[in-house]
Tab-separated table of C-alpha atoms in Angstrom:
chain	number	residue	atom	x	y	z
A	1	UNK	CA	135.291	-96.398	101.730
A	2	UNK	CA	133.366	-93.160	102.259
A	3	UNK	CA	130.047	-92.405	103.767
A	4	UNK	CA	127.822	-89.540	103.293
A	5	UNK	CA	125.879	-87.211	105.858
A	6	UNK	CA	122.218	-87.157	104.596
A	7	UNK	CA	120.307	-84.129	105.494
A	8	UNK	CA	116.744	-84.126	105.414
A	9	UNK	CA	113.973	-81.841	107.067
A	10	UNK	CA	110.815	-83.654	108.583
A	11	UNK	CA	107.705	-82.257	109.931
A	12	UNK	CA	105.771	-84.709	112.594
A	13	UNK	CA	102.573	-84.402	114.024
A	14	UNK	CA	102.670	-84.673	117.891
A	15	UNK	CA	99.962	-85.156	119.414
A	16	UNK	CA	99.341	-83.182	122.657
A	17	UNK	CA	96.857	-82.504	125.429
A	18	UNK	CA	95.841	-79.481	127.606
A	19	UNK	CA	93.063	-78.834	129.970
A	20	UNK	CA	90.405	-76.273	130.135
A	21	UNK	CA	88.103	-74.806	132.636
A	22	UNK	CA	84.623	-74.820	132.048
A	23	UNK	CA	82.027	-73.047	134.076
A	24	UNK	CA	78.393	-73.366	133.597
A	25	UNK	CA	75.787	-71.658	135.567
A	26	UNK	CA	72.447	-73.194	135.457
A	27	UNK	CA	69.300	-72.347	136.631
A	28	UNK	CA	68.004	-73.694	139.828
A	29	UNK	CA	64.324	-73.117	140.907
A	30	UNK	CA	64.792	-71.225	144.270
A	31	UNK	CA	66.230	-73.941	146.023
A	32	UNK	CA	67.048	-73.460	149.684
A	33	UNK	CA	70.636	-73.487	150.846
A	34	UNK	CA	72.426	-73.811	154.095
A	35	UNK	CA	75.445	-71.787	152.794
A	36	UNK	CA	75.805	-68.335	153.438
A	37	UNK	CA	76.922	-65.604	150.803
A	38	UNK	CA	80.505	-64.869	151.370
A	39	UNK	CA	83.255	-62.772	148.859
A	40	UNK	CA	85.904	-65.304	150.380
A	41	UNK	CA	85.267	-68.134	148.827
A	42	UNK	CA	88.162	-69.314	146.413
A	43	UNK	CA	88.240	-72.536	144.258
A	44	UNK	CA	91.173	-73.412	142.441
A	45	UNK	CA	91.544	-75.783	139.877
A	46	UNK	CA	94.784	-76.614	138.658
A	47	UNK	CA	95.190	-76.486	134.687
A	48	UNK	CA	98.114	-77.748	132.754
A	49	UNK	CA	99.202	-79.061	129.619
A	50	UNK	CA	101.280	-80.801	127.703
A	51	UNK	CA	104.531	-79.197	125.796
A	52	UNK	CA	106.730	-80.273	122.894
A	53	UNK	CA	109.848	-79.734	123.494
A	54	UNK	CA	112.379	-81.078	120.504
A	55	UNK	CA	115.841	-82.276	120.784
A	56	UNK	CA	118.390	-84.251	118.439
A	57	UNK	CA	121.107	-86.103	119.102
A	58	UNK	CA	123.153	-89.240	117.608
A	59	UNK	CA	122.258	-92.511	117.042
A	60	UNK	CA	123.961	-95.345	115.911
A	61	UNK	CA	122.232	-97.038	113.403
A	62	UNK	CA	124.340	-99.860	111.982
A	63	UNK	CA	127.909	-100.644	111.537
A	64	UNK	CA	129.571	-101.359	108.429
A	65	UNK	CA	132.855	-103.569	108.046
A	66	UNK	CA	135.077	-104.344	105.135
A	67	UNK	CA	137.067	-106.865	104.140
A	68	UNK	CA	138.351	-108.872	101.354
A	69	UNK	CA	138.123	-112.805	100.121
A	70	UNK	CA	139.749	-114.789	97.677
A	71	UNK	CA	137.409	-116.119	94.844
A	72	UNK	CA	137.905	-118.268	92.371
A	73	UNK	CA	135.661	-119.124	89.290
A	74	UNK	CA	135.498	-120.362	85.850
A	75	UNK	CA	135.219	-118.645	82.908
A	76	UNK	CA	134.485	-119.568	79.448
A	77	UNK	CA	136.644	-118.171	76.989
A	78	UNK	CA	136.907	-118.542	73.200
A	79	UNK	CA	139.732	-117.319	71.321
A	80	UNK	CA	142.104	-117.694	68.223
A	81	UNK	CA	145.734	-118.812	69.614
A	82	UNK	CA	148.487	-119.032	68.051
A	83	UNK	CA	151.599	-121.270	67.565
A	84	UNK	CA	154.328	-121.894	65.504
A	85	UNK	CA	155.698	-125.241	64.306
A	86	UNK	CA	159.713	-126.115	62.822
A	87	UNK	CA	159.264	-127.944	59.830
A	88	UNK	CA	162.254	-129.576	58.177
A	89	UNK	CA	162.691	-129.780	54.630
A	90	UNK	CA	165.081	-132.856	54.366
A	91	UNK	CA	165.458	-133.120	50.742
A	92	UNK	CA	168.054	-131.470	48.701
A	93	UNK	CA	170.559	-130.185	49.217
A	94	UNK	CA	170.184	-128.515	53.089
A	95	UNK	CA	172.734	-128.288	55.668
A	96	UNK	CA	171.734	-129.377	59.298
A	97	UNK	CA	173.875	-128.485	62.289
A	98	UNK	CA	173.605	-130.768	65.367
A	99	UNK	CA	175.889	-130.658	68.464
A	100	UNK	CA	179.306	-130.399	67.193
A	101	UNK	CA	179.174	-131.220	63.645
A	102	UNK	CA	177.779	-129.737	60.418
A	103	UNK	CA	176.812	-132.656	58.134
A	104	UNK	CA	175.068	-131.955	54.503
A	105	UNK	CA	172.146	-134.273	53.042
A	106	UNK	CA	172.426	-135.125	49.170
């Protein structure tokens, strides 16, 4: 038995997700405010996103076991056999041997 390493190269879409900042200014018609004007004001807003990060490793898939059975069938065969048949020609003069003696038909 033998197996075979396949090799194959395969491109997959992943999809992934990041998030962006978006600052609009808009106008506002001179509405009062109870805030002061300060340079220390800070706002942060925490951005991230997502990464692919790609890895292989081994699987396993499937096993695969061997082993053998006796089967038996029919088949159907024709042929030509063959045989061969003793025939005895008993007239005339022919010897014919048996056990122990040698006798001679007329």
């Amino acid at each position: 038995m033998q197996k075979e390493v396949i090799e194959e190269q395969q491109t997959v879409d992943v999809p992934v997700t990041h998030e962006e900042v978006v600052i609009e200014r808009r106008a506002i018609d001179n509405e009062l405010s109870n805030s002061s004007i300060s340079d220390e004001e800070t706002i942060h807003i925490p951005v991230s996103e997502e990464q692919v990060q790609v890895s292989k490793h081994t699987v396993t898939t499937g096993e695969v076991s061997a082993y053998k059975r006796n089967v038996e069938e029919t088949q159907h065969v024709e042929e030509t056999l063959k045989r061969e048949e003793a025939h005895v020609d008993t007239t005339g003069h022919v010897n014919i041997a048996s056990d122990d003696t040698a006798s001679s038909i007329d």
